[in-house]
Amino acid sequence: MTLLGVNIDHVATLRNARGGREPEPVAAAAIAEQHGADQITVHLREDRRHIRDRDLRLLRETVRTKLNLEMSVAPEVVRIACDVKPDRVTLVPERREEVTTEGGLDCVKHRKEVARALEKLRKHNIAVSLFLDPEKPQLVAAHELGADMVEIHTGAYANARSARVAEKELGRIEQAVYDLASLSITPAAGHGLDYWNITPLVARFEYPRLAEVNIGHSIISRAVFCGLGQAVKDMKDLIMRAART
Ligand code: PXP
């Protein structure tokens, strides 16, 4: 079964817009879990534009499923992760001026920094995933670095403006999933996934299955109109149905 990680960063963005206490990310995590989320995902950015240190600590205490922390390799956030001990850390690239994570981590170019972060996290028994573009050299480097999981960046698939391009991008993701299986690395996927593009992605894989997908923007956007519980349930239903097709 492909598990659903729900990214609740946007709930914190909304709270921070008024500098007050609502909406509360901890409540969002609990509602998401009650409606089928298998994991709560948050990104502690260096500029703290959404999730704050306080949110992370409270979520560590309250999340009943798994807590997946997305973060850069910056020593300051690595130290926080080692202290808070999420169930998994997903290392992502981070540029201050970007709106959201734009591309995969380049673990070929930044091998030393990634290795340093991985070693520290491993010492604290934290599993590590790398957020990578579906490119073979990146996957091989992830294997050499000893990553537990790779989350394939699905942005190019999600942004495809024609069926032909979407199919081409799905093919790249498929090849990456097979490459990861042959390297004994668990495959996951995320970025830009929504209620329309999730089914072709999940249905594509019977063996090896995508272990999990992490989805934020589309779920929180739908939640504005129908409530977070319903939005999570709708996505979970689509994933379960796709896995059966
Ligand atoms: N996975 C990773 C590694 C991400 O950085 C993000 C964006 O924070 C997501 C998944 C979720 O992407 P989206 O909000 O587009 O669903």
PDB file of C-alpha atoms and ligand atoms in Angstrom:
ATOM      1  CA  MET A   1       0.000   0.000   0.000  1.00  0.00           C
ATOM      2  CA  THR A   2       1.223   3.495  -0.835  1.00  0.00           C
ATOM      3  CA  LEU A   3       1.074   5.590   2.332  1.00  0.00           C
ATOM      4  CA  LEU A   4      -0.100   9.201   2.470  1.00  0.00           C
ATOM      5  CA  GLY A   5       2.055  11.862   4.135  1.00  0.00           C
ATOM      6  CA  VAL A   6       0.161  15.127   4.580  1.00  0.00           C
ATOM      7  CA  ASN A   7       2.269  18.286   4.503  1.00  0.00           C
ATOM      8  CA  ILE A   8       0.742  20.903   6.843  1.00  0.00           C
ATOM      9  CA  ASP A   9       3.173  23.798   6.193  1.00  0.00           C
ATOM     10  CA  HIS A  10       0.405  25.911   4.615  1.00  0.00           C
ATOM     11  CA  VAL A  11      -1.584  25.807   7.854  1.00  0.00           C
ATOM     12  CA  ALA A  12       1.348  27.488   9.579  1.00  0.00           C
ATOM     13  CA  THR A  13       1.685  29.984   6.697  1.00  0.00           C
ATOM     14  CA  LEU A  14      -1.916  31.061   7.283  1.00  0.00           C
ATOM     15  CA  ARG A  15      -1.417  31.295  11.038  1.00  0.00           C
ATOM     16  CA  ASN A  16       1.726  33.397  10.581  1.00  0.00           C
ATOM     17  CA  ALA A  17      -0.098  35.805   8.234  1.00  0.00           C
ATOM     18  CA  ARG A  18      -1.796  37.361  11.263  1.00  0.00           C
ATOM     19  CA  GLY A  19       0.879  36.516  13.788  1.00  0.00           C
ATOM     20  CA  GLY A  20      -1.689  34.879  16.039  1.00  0.00           C
ATOM     21  CA  ARG A  21      -2.583  31.352  17.084  1.00  0.00           C
ATOM     22  CA  GLU A  22      -5.027  30.223  14.388  1.00  0.00           C
ATOM     23  CA  PRO A  23      -5.122  27.933  12.526  1.00  0.00           C
ATOM     24  CA  GLU A  24      -3.114  25.643  14.799  1.00  0.00           C
ATOM     25  CA  PRO A  25      -0.818  23.195  12.921  1.00  0.00           C
ATOM     26  CA  VAL A  26      -1.005  20.689  15.788  1.00  0.00           C
ATOM     27  CA  ALA A  27      -4.814  20.526  15.406  1.00  0.00           C
ATOM     28  CA  ALA A  28      -4.388  20.144  11.633  1.00  0.00           C
ATOM     29  CA  ALA A  29      -2.066  17.181  12.163  1.00  0.00           C
ATOM     30  CA  ALA A  30      -4.555  15.479  14.497  1.00  0.00           C
ATOM     31  CA  ILE A  31      -7.461  15.964  12.052  1.00  0.00           C
ATOM     32  CA  ALA A  32      -5.348  14.702   9.138  1.00  0.00           C
ATOM     33  CA  GLU A  33      -4.433  11.588  11.129  1.00  0.00           C
ATOM     34  CA  GLN A  34      -8.071  10.970  12.088  1.00  0.00           C
ATOM     35  CA  HIS A  35      -9.008  11.001   8.395  1.00  0.00           C
ATOM     36  CA  GLY A  36      -6.374   8.674   7.030  1.00  0.00           C
ATOM     37  CA  ALA A  37      -3.000  10.420   6.949  1.00  0.00           C
ATOM     38  CA  ASP A  38      -0.231   7.875   7.550  1.00  0.00           C
ATOM     39  CA  GLN A  39       2.359  10.531   8.223  1.00  0.00           C
ATOM     40  CA  ILE A  40       2.628  14.230   8.992  1.00  0.00           C
ATOM     41  CA  THR A  41       5.246  16.120   6.991  1.00  0.00           C
ATOM     42  CA  VAL A  42       6.597  19.558   7.851  1.00  0.00           C
ATOM     43  CA  HIS A  43       9.432  21.675   6.487  1.00  0.00           C
ATOM     44  CA  LEU A  44      11.470  23.630   9.018  1.00  0.00           C
ATOM     45  CA  ARG A  45      12.893  26.278   6.726  1.00  0.00           C
ATOM     46  CA  GLU A  46      15.943  28.274   7.743  1.00  0.00           C
ATOM     47  CA  ASP A  47      13.852  31.497   7.570  1.00  0.00           C
ATOM     48  CA  ARG A  48      10.974  29.856   9.595  1.00  0.00           C
ATOM     49  CA  ARG A  49       8.455  31.261   7.133  1.00  0.00           C
ATOM     50  CA  HIS A  50       5.878  28.645   8.108  1.00  0.00           C
ATOM     51  CA  ILE A  51       6.662  25.870  10.605  1.00  0.00           C
ATOM     52  CA  ARG A  52       8.423  27.183  13.735  1.00  0.00           C
ATOM     53  CA  ASP A  53      10.566  25.389  16.291  1.00  0.00           C
ATOM     54  CA  ARG A  54       7.641  25.382  18.727  1.00  0.00           C
ATOM     55  CA  ASP A  55       5.412  23.605  16.158  1.00  0.00           C
ATOM     56  CA  LEU A  56       8.017  20.943  15.579  1.00  0.00           C
ATOM     57  CA  ARG A  57       8.424  20.194  19.284  1.00  0.00           C
ATOM     58  CA  LEU A  58       4.665  20.015  19.870  1.00  0.00           C
ATOM     59  CA  LEU A  59       4.171  17.822  16.800  1.00  0.00           C
ATOM     60  CA  ARG A  60       6.844  15.443  18.053  1.00  0.00           C
ATOM     61  CA  GLU A  61       4.823  15.059  21.236  1.00  0.00           C
ATOM     62  CA  THR A  62       1.395  14.763  19.628  1.00  0.00           C
ATOM     63  CA  VAL A  63       1.729  13.044  16.227  1.00  0.00           C
ATOM     64  CA  ARG A  64       0.510   9.457  16.545  1.00  0.00           C
ATOM     65  CA  THR A  65       1.553   8.229  13.093  1.00  0.00           C
ATOM     66  CA  LYS A  66       4.995   9.223  11.790  1.00  0.00           C
ATOM     67  CA  LEU A  67       6.656  12.630  11.713  1.00  0.00           C
ATOM     68  CA  ASN A  68       8.665  13.400   8.583  1.00  0.00           C
ATOM     69  CA  LEU A  69      10.822  16.530   8.801  1.00  0.00           C
ATOM     70  CA  GLU A  70      11.897  18.171   5.556  1.00  0.00           C
ATOM     71  CA  MET A  71      14.958  20.360   5.977  1.00  0.00           C
ATOM     72  CA  SER A  72      18.198  21.561   4.433  1.00  0.00           C
ATOM     73  CA  VAL A  73      21.647  20.261   5.362  1.00  0.00           C
ATOM     74  CA  ALA A  74      22.393  23.463   7.353  1.00  0.00           C
ATOM     75  CA  PRO A  75      24.175  22.504  10.621  1.00  0.00           C
ATOM     76  CA  GLU A  76      21.676  24.566  12.685  1.00  0.00           C
ATOM     77  CA  VAL A  77      18.638  22.572  11.520  1.00  0.00           C
ATOM     78  CA  VAL A  78      20.534  19.277  11.654  1.00  0.00           C
ATOM     79  CA  ARG A  79      21.189  20.031  15.338  1.00  0.00           C
ATOM     80  CA  ILE A  80      17.483  20.697  15.931  1.00  0.00           C
ATOM     81  CA  ALA A  81      16.524  17.451  14.177  1.00  0.00           C
ATOM     82  CA  CYS A  82      18.987  15.452  16.285  1.00  0.00           C
ATOM     83  CA  ASP A  83      17.393  16.977  19.386  1.00  0.00           C
ATOM     84  CA  VAL A  84      13.707  16.604  18.372  1.00  0.00           C
ATOM     85  CA  LYS A  85      14.179  13.199  16.682  1.00  0.00           C
ATOM     86  CA  PRO A  86      11.486  13.002  14.008  1.00  0.00           C
ATOM     87  CA  ASP A  87      10.830   9.502  12.630  1.00  0.00           C
ATOM     88  CA  ARG A  88      12.480  10.536   9.402  1.00  0.00           C
ATOM     89  CA  VAL A  89      14.321  13.498   7.957  1.00  0.00           C
ATOM     90  CA  THR A  90      13.963  14.316   4.262  1.00  0.00           C
ATOM     91  CA  LEU A  91      16.893  16.401   3.064  1.00  0.00           C
ATOM     92  CA  VAL A  92      15.836  19.022   0.513  1.00  0.00           C
ATOM     93  CA  PRO A  93      17.622  21.916  -1.205  1.00  0.00           C
ATOM     94  CA  GLU A  94      16.704  25.336   0.098  1.00  0.00           C
ATOM     95  CA  ARG A  95      17.036  28.775  -1.405  1.00  0.00           C
ATOM     96  CA  ARG A  96      15.721  31.732   0.546  1.00  0.00           C
ATOM     97  CA  GLU A  97      14.074  33.443  -2.411  1.00  0.00           C
ATOM     98  CA  GLU A  98      12.171  30.383  -3.681  1.00  0.00           C
ATOM     99  CA  VAL A  99       8.398  30.105  -3.176  1.00  0.00           C
ATOM    100  CA  THR A 100       8.608  26.356  -2.582  1.00  0.00           C
ATOM    101  CA  THR A 101      11.262  23.647  -3.015  1.00  0.00           C
ATOM    102  CA  GLU A 102      12.094  24.042  -6.680  1.00  0.00           C
ATOM    103  CA  GLY A 103      14.240  21.105  -7.624  1.00  0.00           C
ATOM    104  CA  GLY A 104      15.718  17.985  -6.139  1.00  0.00           C
ATOM    105  CA  LEU A 105      18.768  18.016  -3.903  1.00  0.00           C
ATOM    106  CA  ASP A 106      21.992  17.731  -5.909  1.00  0.00           C
ATOM    107  CA  CYS A 107      23.715  15.064  -3.868  1.00  0.00           C
ATOM    108  CA  VAL A 108      26.422  14.625  -6.505  1.00  0.00           C
ATOM    109  CA  LYS A 109      27.544  18.268  -6.308  1.00  0.00           C
ATOM    110  CA  HIS A 110      26.913  18.632  -2.566  1.00  0.00           C
ATOM    111  CA  ARG A 111      28.034  15.171  -1.592  1.00  0.00           C
ATOM    112  CA  LYS A 112      30.212  16.286   1.336  1.00  0.00           C
ATOM    113  CA  GLU A 113      27.508  18.396   3.017  1.00  0.00           C
ATOM    114  CA  VAL A 114      24.886  15.679   2.514  1.00  0.00           C
ATOM    115  CA  ALA A 115      27.240  13.024   3.913  1.00  0.00           C
ATOM    116  CA  ARG A 116      27.950  15.196   6.971  1.00  0.00           C
ATOM    117  CA  ALA A 117      24.229  15.706   7.699  1.00  0.00           C
ATOM    118  CA  LEU A 118      23.448  12.030   7.088  1.00  0.00           C
ATOM    119  CA  GLU A 119      26.144  10.876   9.459  1.00  0.00           C
ATOM    120  CA  LYS A 120      24.916  13.120  12.289  1.00  0.00           C
ATOM    121  CA  LEU A 121      21.266  12.105  11.814  1.00  0.00           C
ATOM    122  CA  ARG A 122      22.172   8.432  11.620  1.00  0.00           C
ATOM    123  CA  LYS A 123      24.076   8.695  14.920  1.00  0.00           C
ATOM    124  CA  HIS A 124      20.759   9.785  16.457  1.00  0.00           C
ATOM    125  CA  ASN A 125      18.908   6.832  14.892  1.00  0.00           C
ATOM    126  CA  ILE A 126      16.937   9.040  12.505  1.00  0.00           C
ATOM    127  CA  ALA A 127      16.107   7.503   9.117  1.00  0.00           C
ATOM    128  CA  VAL A 128      17.060   9.726   6.180  1.00  0.00           C
ATOM    129  CA  SER A 129      15.346  10.275   2.849  1.00  0.00           C
ATOM    130  CA  LEU A 130      16.795  12.401   0.030  1.00  0.00           C
ATOM    131  CA  PHE A 131      14.513  14.466  -2.210  1.00  0.00           C
ATOM    132  CA  LEU A 132      15.943  13.902  -5.689  1.00  0.00           C
ATOM    133  CA  ASP A 133      15.129  14.447  -9.328  1.00  0.00           C
ATOM    134  CA  PRO A 134      14.592  11.155 -11.192  1.00  0.00           C
ATOM    135  CA  GLU A 135      18.150  11.029 -12.525  1.00  0.00           C
ATOM    136  CA  LYS A 136      20.357   7.956 -12.306  1.00  0.00           C
ATOM    137  CA  PRO A 137      23.587   9.666 -11.091  1.00  0.00           C
ATOM    138  CA  GLN A 138      21.609  11.179  -8.180  1.00  0.00           C
ATOM    139  CA  LEU A 139      20.129   7.791  -7.249  1.00  0.00           C
ATOM    140  CA  VAL A 140      23.509   6.075  -7.398  1.00  0.00           C
ATOM    141  CA  ALA A 141      24.983   8.805  -5.175  1.00  0.00           C
ATOM    142  CA  ALA A 142      22.077   8.306  -2.723  1.00  0.00           C
ATOM    143  CA  HIS A 143      22.981   4.612  -2.572  1.00  0.00           C
ATOM    144  CA  GLU A 144      26.660   5.375  -1.992  1.00  0.00           C
ATOM    145  CA  LEU A 145      25.701   7.850   0.735  1.00  0.00           C
ATOM    146  CA  GLY A 146      23.580   5.176   2.460  1.00  0.00           C
ATOM    147  CA  ALA A 147      20.153   6.891   2.233  1.00  0.00           C
ATOM    148  CA  ASP A 148      17.237   4.840   3.582  1.00  0.00           C
ATOM    149  CA  MET A 149      14.717   6.315   1.186  1.00  0.00           C
ATOM    150  CA  VAL A 150      14.554   8.569  -1.857  1.00  0.00           C
ATOM    151  CA  GLU A 151      11.575  10.845  -2.470  1.00  0.00           C
ATOM    152  CA  ILE A 152      11.388  11.409  -6.216  1.00  0.00           C
ATOM    153  CA  HIS A 153      10.608  15.008  -7.194  1.00  0.00           C
ATOM    154  CA  THR A 154       7.363  14.786  -9.188  1.00  0.00           C
ATOM    155  CA  GLY A 155       7.233  18.494 -10.085  1.00  0.00           C
ATOM    156  CA  ALA A 156       7.967  18.002 -13.801  1.00  0.00           C
ATOM    157  CA  TYR A 157       5.175  15.388 -14.022  1.00  0.00           C
ATOM    158  CA  ALA A 158       2.760  17.605 -12.070  1.00  0.00           C
ATOM    159  CA  ASN A 159       3.525  20.654 -14.224  1.00  0.00           C
ATOM    160  CA  ALA A 160       3.183  18.796 -17.548  1.00  0.00           C
ATOM    161  CA  ARG A 161       0.833  20.710 -19.832  1.00  0.00           C
ATOM    162  CA  SER A 162       0.099  17.857 -22.246  1.00  0.00           C
ATOM    163  CA  ALA A 163      -0.643  14.144 -21.961  1.00  0.00           C
ATOM    164  CA  ARG A 164       2.482  13.413 -23.991  1.00  0.00           C
ATOM    165  CA  VAL A 165       4.782  15.286 -21.586  1.00  0.00           C
ATOM    166  CA  ALA A 166       3.007  13.790 -18.533  1.00  0.00           C
ATOM    167  CA  GLU A 167       3.546  10.298 -19.955  1.00  0.00           C
ATOM    168  CA  LYS A 168       7.228  11.042 -20.629  1.00  0.00           C
ATOM    169  CA  GLU A 169       7.697  12.302 -17.058  1.00  0.00           C
ATOM    170  CA  LEU A 170       5.859   9.273 -15.641  1.00  0.00           C
ATOM    171  CA  GLY A 171       8.297   7.119 -17.585  1.00  0.00           C
ATOM    172  CA  ARG A 172      11.245   8.917 -15.931  1.00  0.00           C
ATOM    173  CA  ILE A 173       9.689   8.385 -12.497  1.00  0.00           C
ATOM    174  CA  GLU A 174       9.056   4.727 -13.312  1.00  0.00           C
ATOM    175  CA  GLN A 175      12.677   4.202 -14.342  1.00  0.00           C
ATOM    176  CA  ALA A 176      13.827   5.898 -11.122  1.00  0.00           C
ATOM    177  CA  VAL A 177      11.594   3.632  -9.005  1.00  0.00           C
ATOM    178  CA  TYR A 178      13.090   0.532 -10.699  1.00  0.00           C
ATOM    179  CA  ASP A 179      16.612   1.898 -10.275  1.00  0.00           C
ATOM    180  CA  LEU A 180      15.933   2.523  -6.571  1.00  0.00           C
ATOM    181  CA  ALA A 181      14.552  -0.995  -6.117  1.00  0.00           C
ATOM    182  CA  SER A 182      17.717  -2.431  -7.668  1.00  0.00           C
ATOM    183  CA  LEU A 183      19.771  -0.304  -5.243  1.00  0.00           C
ATOM    184  CA  SER A 184      17.616  -1.504  -2.291  1.00  0.00           C
ATOM    185  CA  ILE A 185      16.396   2.016  -1.526  1.00  0.00           C
ATOM    186  CA  THR A 186      12.734   2.585  -0.641  1.00  0.00           C
ATOM    187  CA  PRO A 187      11.014   4.786  -3.262  1.00  0.00           C
ATOM    188  CA  ALA A 188       8.662   7.650  -2.348  1.00  0.00           C
ATOM    189  CA  ALA A 189       7.334  10.583  -4.370  1.00  0.00           C
ATOM    190  CA  GLY A 190       6.126  14.118  -3.847  1.00  0.00           C
ATOM    191  CA  HIS A 191       5.671  17.700  -5.037  1.00  0.00           C
ATOM    192  CA  GLY A 192       2.769  19.093  -7.017  1.00  0.00           C
ATOM    193  CA  LEU A 193       0.611  15.985  -6.618  1.00  0.00           C
ATOM    194  CA  ASP A 194      -3.129  16.646  -6.670  1.00  0.00           C
ATOM    195  CA  TYR A 195      -6.544  14.977  -7.009  1.00  0.00           C
ATOM    196  CA  TRP A 196      -6.087  14.608 -10.783  1.00  0.00           C
ATOM    197  CA  ASN A 197      -2.509  13.464 -11.231  1.00  0.00           C
ATOM    198  CA  ILE A 198      -2.271  11.087  -8.246  1.00  0.00           C
ATOM    199  CA  THR A 199      -4.164   8.152  -9.790  1.00  0.00           C
ATOM    200  CA  PRO A 200      -1.976   7.616 -12.897  1.00  0.00           C
ATOM    201  CA  LEU A 201       1.108   7.844 -10.669  1.00  0.00           C
ATOM    202  CA  VAL A 202       0.074   5.387  -7.952  1.00  0.00           C
ATOM    203  CA  ALA A 203      -1.621   2.988 -10.413  1.00  0.00           C
ATOM    204  CA  ARG A 204       1.627   2.760 -12.401  1.00  0.00           C
ATOM    205  CA  PHE A 205       3.368   0.774  -9.672  1.00  0.00           C
ATOM    206  CA  GLU A 206       2.375  -2.648  -8.478  1.00  0.00           C
ATOM    207  CA  TYR A 207       5.822  -3.967  -7.783  1.00  0.00           C
ATOM    208  CA  PRO A 208       7.844  -2.197  -6.566  1.00  0.00           C
ATOM    209  CA  ARG A 209       5.155  -0.036  -4.966  1.00  0.00           C
ATOM    210  CA  LEU A 210       5.724   3.613  -4.181  1.00  0.00           C
ATOM    211  CA  ALA A 211       6.116   3.412  -0.403  1.00  0.00           C
ATOM    212  CA  GLU A 212       4.606   6.855   0.194  1.00  0.00           C
ATOM    213  CA  VAL A 213       3.575  10.141  -1.348  1.00  0.00           C
ATOM    214  CA  ASN A 214       3.863  13.494   0.441  1.00  0.00           C
ATOM    215  CA  ILE A 215       1.192  16.007  -0.502  1.00  0.00           C
ATOM    216  CA  GLY A 216       0.551  19.506   0.825  1.00  0.00           C
ATOM    217  CA  HIS A 217      -0.741  22.289  -1.409  1.00  0.00           C
ATOM    218  CA  SER A 218      -3.621  20.466  -3.096  1.00  0.00           C
ATOM    219  CA  ILE A 219      -4.948  18.984   0.154  1.00  0.00           C
ATOM    220  CA  ILE A 220      -4.831  22.249   2.101  1.00  0.00           C
ATOM    221  CA  SER A 221      -6.369  24.102  -0.886  1.00  0.00           C
ATOM    222  CA  ARG A 222      -9.311  21.686  -1.003  1.00  0.00           C
ATOM    223  CA  ALA A 223      -9.619  21.920   2.781  1.00  0.00           C
ATOM    224  CA  VAL A 224     -10.475  25.627   2.472  1.00  0.00           C
ATOM    225  CA  PHE A 225     -13.738  24.610   0.779  1.00  0.00           C
ATOM    226  CA  CYS A 226     -14.663  21.251   2.265  1.00  0.00           C
ATOM    227  CA  GLY A 227     -12.711  20.912   5.491  1.00  0.00           C
ATOM    228  CA  LEU A 228      -9.366  19.252   6.154  1.00  0.00           C
ATOM    229  CA  GLY A 229     -10.842  15.904   7.200  1.00  0.00           C
ATOM    230  CA  GLN A 230     -12.781  15.535   3.952  1.00  0.00           C
ATOM    231  CA  ALA A 231      -9.812  16.707   1.864  1.00  0.00           C
ATOM    232  CA  VAL A 232      -7.507  14.110   3.435  1.00  0.00           C
ATOM    233  CA  LYS A 233     -10.139  11.377   3.117  1.00  0.00           C
ATOM    234  CA  ASP A 234     -10.708  12.172  -0.595  1.00  0.00           C
ATOM    235  CA  MET A 235      -6.966  11.872  -1.298  1.00  0.00           C
ATOM    236  CA  LYS A 236      -6.610   8.696   0.746  1.00  0.00           C
ATOM    237  CA  ASP A 237      -9.548   7.106  -1.126  1.00  0.00           C
ATOM    238  CA  LEU A 238      -7.975   7.960  -4.497  1.00  0.00           C
ATOM    239  CA  ILE A 239      -4.657   6.403  -3.465  1.00  0.00           C
ATOM    240  CA  MET A 240      -6.329   3.233  -2.185  1.00  0.00           C
ATOM    241  CA  ARG A 241      -8.439   2.888  -5.334  1.00  0.00           C
ATOM    242  CA  ALA A 242      -5.439   3.538  -7.602  1.00  0.00           C
ATOM    243  CA  ALA A 243      -3.453   0.840  -5.822  1.00  0.00           C
ATOM    244  CA  ARG A 244      -6.220  -1.659  -6.647  1.00  0.00           C
ATOM    245  CA  THR A 245      -6.417  -0.812 -10.365  1.00  0.00           C
TER     246      THR A 245
HETATM  247  N1  PXP B   1       7.798  16.670  -0.689  1.00  0.00           N
HETATM  248  C1  PXP B   1       8.794  17.579  -0.528  1.00  0.00           C
HETATM  249  C2  PXP B   1      10.183  17.081  -0.311  1.00  0.00           C
HETATM  250  C3  PXP B   1       8.523  18.959  -0.516  1.00  0.00           C
HETATM  251  O1  PXP B   1       9.525  19.843  -0.356  1.00  0.00           O
HETATM  252  C4  PXP B   1       7.186  19.387  -0.658  1.00  0.00           C
HETATM  253  C5  PXP B   1       6.877  20.859  -0.609  1.00  0.00           C
HETATM  254  O2  PXP B   1       7.086  21.318   0.696  1.00  0.00           O
HETATM  255  C6  PXP B   1       6.183  18.405  -0.797  1.00  0.00           C
HETATM  256  C7  PXP B   1       6.526  17.069  -0.845  1.00  0.00           C
HETATM  257  C8  PXP B   1       4.743  18.791  -0.949  1.00  0.00           C
HETATM  258  O3  PXP B   1       4.554  19.455  -2.158  1.00  0.00           O
HETATM  259  P1  PXP B   1       3.148  20.087  -2.505  1.00  0.00           P
HETATM  260  O4  PXP B   1       2.844  21.131  -1.490  1.00  0.00           O
HETATM  261  O5  PXP B   1       3.341  20.629  -3.886  1.00  0.00           O
HETATM  262  O6  PXP B   1       2.142  18.958  -2.451  1.00  0.00           O
END
